[in-house]
Amino acid sequence: MFSFDVVPGKIVKGILESSAPAIVELVEDAYLRHDDGRTVNPDSYFLRFPDRPDSRIIALPAAAELADTEIAGIKWIASFPGNVSAGLPRASAVLVLNDLDTGYPIALLEAAGISAARTAASAAVAARAIARHLPPSGTIGIVGAGVIARTILRFLHLTGYPSTDVVVHDLDDESAGRLADFAVVDLGVRARRGDLDAVLDCQTVVTATTALRPYIDRPLRDGQLVLNVSLRDFTPEVVLGATNVLDDVEHCMKANTSPHLAEQLTGNRDFVHGTIAQFVRGERVPEAGRGVLVSPFGLGVLDLAVGAYVLDSARRDGTAIAIPEFFGETSRW
């Protein structure tokens, strides 16, 4: 009852790297459970810094009734883009999981990898659902060549989404080159660096940047799919011209995301066509003559689903580190 485990990043990474298809299924299931009202997913909480407007630390609390267990928890994730210039990853995170019978914490997991994996899996879930209506051509353009972009590309490839030609653009040319090399060497696909227009020419586009405000005003083409993971790359006019798919409408309409800016411009949410869960279930389909813009704000319940899977795997493998007597008092008197 009072056990407490720690799962270090190296262990987390190994489990995630061998489990991409399973994680995609877990994330899809979590979306459907969220759509069915079997989760609690309050707003994310942002700790911001007046002298560092591009940096933040975010708390994502959540609870979920998963297939095998009920669990609660919170992800505490820092995004400091300035780390990149020092050769450090932009994001760092931990995930605390809680038992829902007692409320006691049961584990602490290094969670930057978990966060990247659940983000990539959400993109793969959406891409798979949209592909039923917009057949992928195999050309994938990526804006922003960091960990998230690398993980998304890997998940798309490993789950069978066509990816024969990849074009990468990043303001840092070295990063773009490294992601292109990863695609060639690790995934065995053709890849090259390109400018923004070359990326936007692709049938499937992934934006994974740290942009604070929109800079892309080029409309989506009919038959084009954009996975708008970084959320702030497209002007509201582009949003209004697309079929818009969100993970959770209420969550996405804040923090000046591209859909939020479109809401501010129009005063309504009529431009939202449905959620990822509704497209997975076939309850919504893309509008004829429009490209599809998927904007996933990111739900804490996805972190719980992936985190619980990682914890169970680590416990089975004997790689979770038990912390004896973690709790100072285990009886009331």
Short mmCIF file of C-alpha atoms in Angstrom, two decimals:
data_model
loop_
_atom_site.label_atom_id
_atom_site.label_comp_id
_atom_site.label_asym_id
_atom_site.label_seq_id
_atom_site.Cartn_x
_atom_site.Cartn_y
_atom_site.Cartn_z
CA MET A 1 0.00 0.00 0.00
CA PHE A 2 2.82 2.41 0.77
CA SER A 3 5.20 1.40 -2.01
CA PHE A 4 6.78 4.19 -4.03
CA ASP A 5 8.85 3.68 -7.19
CA VAL A 6 11.10 5.89 -9.27
CA VAL A 7 11.58 5.21 -12.99
CA PRO A 8 14.65 7.03 -14.39
CA GLY A 9 14.84 8.49 -17.87
CA LYS A 10 17.06 5.77 -19.31
CA ILE A 11 14.53 3.10 -18.34
CA VAL A 12 11.63 5.20 -19.60
CA LYS A 13 13.41 5.76 -22.92
CA GLY A 14 14.03 2.06 -23.45
CA ILE A 15 10.40 1.14 -22.80
CA LEU A 16 9.09 3.89 -25.07
CA GLU A 17 11.42 3.05 -27.94
CA SER A 18 10.21 -0.54 -28.05
CA SER A 19 6.52 0.27 -27.69
CA ALA A 20 5.48 2.88 -30.26
CA PRO A 21 2.52 0.95 -31.76
CA ALA A 22 1.22 0.02 -28.29
CA ILE A 23 1.49 3.62 -27.12
CA VAL A 24 -0.51 4.84 -30.12
CA GLU A 25 -3.29 2.41 -29.20
CA LEU A 26 -3.17 3.55 -25.56
CA VAL A 27 -3.43 7.20 -26.56
CA GLU A 28 -6.32 6.51 -28.93
CA ASP A 29 -8.11 4.66 -26.14
CA ALA A 30 -7.48 7.58 -23.76
CA TYR A 31 -9.01 10.00 -26.29
CA LEU A 32 -12.12 7.84 -26.55
CA ARG A 33 -12.41 7.57 -22.77
CA HIS A 34 -12.04 11.33 -22.50
CA ASP A 35 -14.78 11.75 -25.10
CA ASP A 36 -16.99 9.39 -23.08
CA GLY A 37 -16.55 11.48 -19.92
CA ARG A 38 -14.44 8.87 -18.11
CA THR A 39 -11.63 11.30 -17.32
CA VAL A 40 -11.05 14.44 -15.28
CA ASN A 41 -8.83 16.87 -17.13
CA PRO A 42 -8.76 20.39 -15.67
CA ASP A 43 -7.00 23.30 -17.27
CA SER A 44 -3.23 23.26 -17.44
CA TYR A 45 -1.56 25.77 -15.13
CA PHE A 46 1.23 27.95 -16.47
CA LEU A 47 4.07 29.32 -14.39
CA ARG A 48 5.50 32.21 -16.41
CA PHE A 49 8.43 34.54 -15.88
CA PRO A 50 8.23 38.27 -16.70
CA ASP A 51 11.86 38.45 -17.78
CA ARG A 52 11.63 35.22 -19.87
CA PRO A 53 8.47 35.45 -21.98
CA ASP A 54 9.36 32.40 -24.04
CA SER A 55 9.87 30.13 -21.00
CA ARG A 56 7.30 28.44 -18.79
CA ILE A 57 6.67 25.51 -16.47
CA ILE A 58 3.29 23.83 -16.86
CA ALA A 59 1.29 21.66 -14.47
CA LEU A 60 -1.11 19.17 -16.08
CA PRO A 61 -3.27 17.42 -13.44
CA ALA A 62 -5.62 14.65 -14.52
CA ALA A 63 -7.45 11.48 -13.53
CA ALA A 64 -8.66 8.68 -15.76
CA GLU A 65 -10.48 5.39 -15.78
CA LEU A 66 -8.09 3.38 -17.95
CA ALA A 67 -8.58 -0.14 -19.29
CA ASP A 68 -6.71 -1.79 -16.41
CA THR A 69 -6.79 0.75 -13.60
CA GLU A 70 -8.05 4.06 -12.32
CA ILE A 71 -5.28 6.54 -11.74
CA ALA A 72 -4.58 10.20 -11.10
CA GLY A 73 -1.45 12.25 -11.44
CA ILE A 74 0.25 15.41 -12.56
CA LYS A 75 2.91 16.23 -15.13
CA TRP A 76 5.24 19.12 -14.29
CA ILE A 77 6.98 20.12 -17.51
CA ALA A 78 9.37 22.98 -18.19
CA SER A 79 9.81 24.52 -21.62
CA PHE A 80 12.93 26.71 -21.83
CA PRO A 81 13.75 27.33 -25.53
CA GLY A 82 17.03 29.02 -24.55
CA ASN A 83 18.38 25.60 -23.62
CA VAL A 84 18.71 24.74 -27.30
CA SER A 85 21.54 27.23 -27.89
CA ALA A 86 23.45 25.52 -25.08
CA GLY A 87 22.97 22.10 -26.66
CA LEU A 88 20.37 21.06 -24.08
CA PRO A 89 16.86 19.73 -24.70
CA ARG A 90 14.20 22.42 -24.57
CA ALA A 91 11.88 20.45 -22.29
CA SER A 92 12.31 18.60 -19.01
CA ALA A 93 9.58 16.95 -16.97
CA VAL A 94 8.48 14.63 -14.20
CA LEU A 95 5.24 12.71 -13.81
CA VAL A 96 3.75 11.81 -10.43
CA LEU A 97 1.15 9.01 -10.38
CA ASN A 98 -1.36 8.66 -7.55
CA ASP A 99 -3.46 5.75 -6.32
CA LEU A 100 -7.13 6.70 -6.54
CA ASP A 101 -8.22 4.62 -3.53
CA THR A 102 -6.00 6.43 -1.04
CA GLY A 103 -4.68 9.44 -2.95
CA TYR A 104 -1.13 8.40 -2.09
CA PRO A 105 1.57 8.95 -4.72
CA ILE A 106 2.83 5.62 -6.04
CA ALA A 107 5.57 6.63 -8.47
CA LEU A 108 7.74 9.36 -9.93
CA LEU A 109 8.78 9.01 -13.56
CA GLU A 110 11.15 11.08 -15.68
CA ALA A 111 8.64 12.40 -18.18
CA ALA A 112 10.21 14.42 -20.98
CA GLY A 113 10.20 11.23 -23.06
CA ILE A 114 6.67 10.36 -21.95
CA SER A 115 5.49 13.82 -22.97
CA ALA A 116 7.14 13.54 -26.38
CA ALA A 117 5.74 10.04 -26.90
CA ARG A 118 2.17 10.97 -26.02
CA THR A 119 2.41 14.03 -28.27
CA ALA A 120 3.74 11.91 -31.13
CA ALA A 121 1.10 9.26 -30.52
CA SER A 122 -1.68 11.85 -30.59
CA ALA A 123 -0.38 13.04 -33.97
CA ALA A 124 -0.27 9.45 -35.23
CA VAL A 125 -3.82 8.78 -34.01
CA ALA A 126 -5.12 11.87 -35.79
CA ALA A 127 -3.15 11.15 -38.97
CA ARG A 128 -4.47 7.58 -39.10
CA ALA A 129 -8.07 8.75 -38.67
CA ILE A 130 -7.78 11.48 -41.32
CA ALA A 131 -5.99 9.12 -43.74
CA ARG A 132 -9.27 7.23 -44.22
CA HIS A 133 -10.53 10.31 -46.06
CA LEU A 134 -7.33 12.00 -47.30
CA PRO A 135 -4.99 9.30 -48.68
CA PRO A 136 -1.41 10.26 -47.73
CA SER A 137 1.00 10.77 -50.62
CA GLY A 138 4.09 9.84 -48.57
CA THR A 139 5.51 13.37 -48.56
CA ILE A 140 5.94 14.78 -45.05
CA GLY A 141 7.13 18.30 -44.32
CA ILE A 142 8.38 19.24 -40.87
CA VAL A 143 8.83 22.73 -39.43
CA GLY A 144 10.96 22.66 -36.29
CA ALA A 145 13.62 19.97 -35.94
CA GLY A 146 13.66 19.12 -32.26
CA VAL A 147 12.83 16.14 -30.06
CA ILE A 148 9.08 16.42 -30.64
CA ALA A 149 9.47 16.47 -34.42
CA ARG A 150 11.86 13.51 -34.33
CA THR A 151 9.46 11.52 -32.14
CA ILE A 152 6.43 12.33 -34.30
CA LEU A 153 8.25 11.28 -37.46
CA ARG A 154 9.34 8.04 -35.80
CA PHE A 155 5.82 7.23 -34.57
CA LEU A 156 4.25 8.00 -37.95
CA HIS A 157 6.77 5.73 -39.65
CA LEU A 158 6.53 2.86 -37.14
CA THR A 159 2.74 2.84 -37.25
CA GLY A 160 2.65 2.56 -41.03
CA TYR A 161 1.78 6.10 -42.06
CA PRO A 162 3.28 6.57 -45.55
CA SER A 163 6.58 8.46 -45.26
CA THR A 164 8.72 8.07 -48.33
CA ASP A 165 9.97 11.65 -48.72
CA VAL A 166 10.64 14.04 -45.83
CA VAL A 167 11.47 17.75 -46.06
CA VAL A 168 12.74 19.51 -42.93
CA HIS A 169 12.92 23.22 -42.17
CA ASP A 170 14.33 24.84 -39.04
CA LEU A 171 15.78 28.25 -38.32
CA ASP A 172 18.81 26.34 -37.09
CA ASP A 173 20.19 24.67 -40.21
CA GLU A 174 22.25 22.17 -38.22
CA SER A 175 19.14 20.90 -36.42
CA ALA A 176 17.32 20.53 -39.74
CA GLY A 177 20.23 18.53 -41.09
CA ARG A 178 20.30 16.24 -38.07
CA LEU A 179 16.61 15.43 -38.34
CA ALA A 180 16.99 14.75 -42.05
CA ASP A 181 19.92 12.46 -41.29
CA PHE A 182 17.82 10.67 -38.66
CA ALA A 183 15.10 10.05 -41.23
CA VAL A 184 17.60 8.59 -43.69
CA VAL A 185 19.76 6.55 -41.32
CA ASP A 186 17.26 5.40 -38.68
CA LEU A 187 14.05 5.21 -40.68
CA GLY A 188 15.38 4.48 -44.16
CA VAL A 189 13.41 7.18 -45.97
CA ARG A 190 14.50 9.92 -48.33
CA ALA A 191 14.95 13.24 -46.56
CA ARG A 192 16.40 16.67 -47.18
CA ARG A 193 16.48 20.16 -45.78
CA GLY A 194 14.26 22.76 -47.41
CA ASP A 195 12.78 26.20 -46.98
CA LEU A 196 9.36 26.85 -45.47
CA ASP A 197 7.61 26.83 -48.84
CA ALA A 198 9.11 23.43 -49.67
CA VAL A 199 7.73 22.05 -46.42
CA LEU A 200 4.30 23.56 -47.01
CA ASP A 201 4.23 21.96 -50.46
CA CYS A 202 4.08 18.52 -48.80
CA GLN A 203 0.81 16.64 -48.44
CA THR A 204 1.34 16.04 -44.71
CA VAL A 205 2.89 18.84 -42.65
CA VAL A 206 4.02 18.79 -39.02
CA THR A 207 4.69 22.03 -37.13
CA ALA A 208 6.73 21.50 -33.97
CA THR A 209 8.23 24.89 -33.16
CA THR A 210 8.45 27.24 -30.19
CA ALA A 211 6.73 30.06 -32.08
CA LEU A 212 4.84 32.50 -29.86
CA ARG A 213 2.78 34.06 -32.67
CA PRO A 214 1.61 33.08 -36.17
CA TYR A 215 3.91 33.41 -39.15
CA ILE A 216 2.32 31.08 -41.73
CA ASP A 217 -0.43 32.72 -43.79
CA ARG A 218 -0.46 30.28 -46.70
CA PRO A 219 -3.87 28.55 -46.96
CA LEU A 220 -4.09 24.77 -46.72
CA ARG A 221 -4.76 22.91 -49.96
CA ASP A 222 -7.62 20.51 -50.55
CA GLY A 223 -6.34 17.08 -49.50
CA GLN A 224 -3.58 18.45 -47.26
CA LEU A 225 -3.18 17.43 -43.61
CA VAL A 226 -1.38 19.67 -41.11
CA LEU A 227 -0.53 18.38 -37.63
CA ASN A 228 -0.36 21.74 -35.85
CA VAL A 229 1.43 20.41 -32.78
CA SER A 230 3.07 23.69 -31.75
CA LEU A 231 -0.34 25.40 -32.05
CA ARG A 232 0.74 28.97 -32.82
CA ASP A 233 2.23 28.79 -36.32
CA PHE A 234 -0.85 29.59 -38.45
CA THR A 235 -2.75 32.85 -38.79
CA PRO A 236 -6.44 32.81 -37.85
CA GLU A 237 -7.32 33.28 -41.53
CA VAL A 238 -5.64 29.94 -42.32
CA VAL A 239 -7.60 28.33 -39.50
CA LEU A 240 -10.88 29.68 -40.83
CA GLY A 241 -10.19 28.20 -44.27
CA ALA A 242 -9.53 24.66 -42.98
CA THR A 243 -11.36 21.68 -41.54
CA ASN A 244 -10.41 22.09 -37.87
CA VAL A 245 -9.87 19.09 -35.61
CA LEU A 246 -9.03 19.67 -31.92
CA ASP A 247 -8.28 17.24 -29.10
CA ASP A 248 -10.48 19.20 -26.65
CA VAL A 249 -12.23 22.34 -27.80
CA GLU A 250 -12.32 24.12 -24.46
CA HIS A 251 -8.66 23.44 -23.74
CA CYS A 252 -7.49 24.65 -27.13
CA MET A 253 -9.33 27.97 -26.92
CA LYS A 254 -6.81 29.69 -24.70
CA ALA A 255 -3.23 30.99 -24.56
CA ASN A 256 -3.49 32.58 -28.04
CA THR A 257 -3.28 29.34 -29.95
CA SER A 258 -4.15 29.65 -33.63
CA PRO A 259 -7.73 28.38 -32.99
CA HIS A 260 -8.03 30.77 -30.04
CA LEU A 261 -7.01 33.68 -32.28
CA ALA A 262 -9.62 32.57 -34.81
CA GLU A 263 -12.23 32.55 -32.05
CA GLN A 264 -11.19 36.06 -31.01
CA LEU A 265 -11.42 37.22 -34.62
CA THR A 266 -14.87 35.76 -35.31
CA GLY A 267 -16.45 35.78 -31.86
CA ASN A 268 -17.55 32.16 -32.23
CA ARG A 269 -16.35 28.56 -32.58
CA ASP A 270 -18.32 27.65 -35.68
CA PHE A 271 -15.06 26.91 -37.52
CA VAL A 272 -14.40 23.84 -35.30
CA HIS A 273 -15.47 20.69 -37.13
CA GLY A 274 -14.86 18.10 -34.40
CA THR A 275 -12.45 16.40 -32.04
CA ILE A 276 -9.86 13.74 -32.69
CA ALA A 277 -12.11 11.22 -30.93
CA GLN A 278 -15.03 12.09 -33.21
CA PHE A 279 -12.87 11.60 -36.30
CA VAL A 280 -11.55 8.30 -34.92
CA ARG A 281 -15.14 7.12 -34.41
CA GLY A 282 -16.18 8.28 -37.88
CA GLU A 283 -18.68 10.76 -36.46
CA ARG A 284 -17.01 13.59 -38.35
CA VAL A 285 -15.33 13.73 -41.77
CA PRO A 286 -13.27 16.46 -43.50
CA GLU A 287 -15.17 19.10 -45.39
CA ALA A 288 -14.86 18.87 -49.16
CA GLY A 289 -12.46 21.33 -50.74
CA ARG A 290 -10.54 22.09 -47.52
CA GLY A 291 -7.31 20.94 -45.99
CA VAL A 292 -7.38 19.52 -42.46
CA LEU A 293 -5.73 21.34 -39.56
CA VAL A 294 -5.30 19.21 -36.42
CA SER A 295 -4.54 21.29 -33.31
CA PRO A 296 -3.89 19.14 -30.21
CA PHE A 297 -3.46 21.28 -27.10
CA GLY A 298 -2.26 18.27 -25.11
CA LEU A 299 -4.23 16.47 -22.40
CA GLY A 300 -2.88 15.30 -19.07
CA VAL A 301 -4.89 12.08 -19.38
CA LEU A 302 -2.60 11.04 -22.24
CA ASP A 303 0.42 11.40 -19.96
CA LEU A 304 -1.34 9.23 -17.38
CA ALA A 305 -2.07 6.50 -19.92
CA VAL A 306 1.50 6.39 -21.18
CA GLY A 307 2.99 6.82 -17.70
CA ALA A 308 0.93 3.97 -16.23
CA TYR A 309 2.09 1.73 -19.09
CA VAL A 310 5.73 2.65 -18.50
CA LEU A 311 5.41 2.07 -14.75
CA ASP A 312 3.80 -1.35 -15.23
CA SER A 313 6.49 -2.32 -17.74
CA ALA A 314 9.30 -1.19 -15.43
CA ARG A 315 7.82 -3.09 -12.50
CA ARG A 316 7.51 -6.26 -14.58
CA ASP A 317 11.07 -5.92 -15.83
CA GLY A 318 12.41 -5.19 -12.35
CA THR A 319 13.84 -1.86 -13.50
CA ALA A 320 11.62 0.39 -11.35
CA ILE A 321 13.55 1.60 -8.31
CA ALA A 322 11.65 1.07 -5.07
CA ILE A 323 12.15 3.75 -2.40
CA PRO A 324 11.67 2.06 1.00
CA GLU A 325 10.03 4.12 3.74
CA PHE A 326 9.38 7.01 1.37
CA PHE A 327 6.42 8.12 3.51
CA GLY A 328 7.30 9.39 6.98
CA GLU A 329 4.08 8.21 8.64
CA THR A 330 1.98 5.27 7.55
CA SER A 331 -0.53 5.20 10.41
CA ARG A 332 -2.64 7.99 11.86
CA TRP A 333 -1.58 7.33 15.47
#
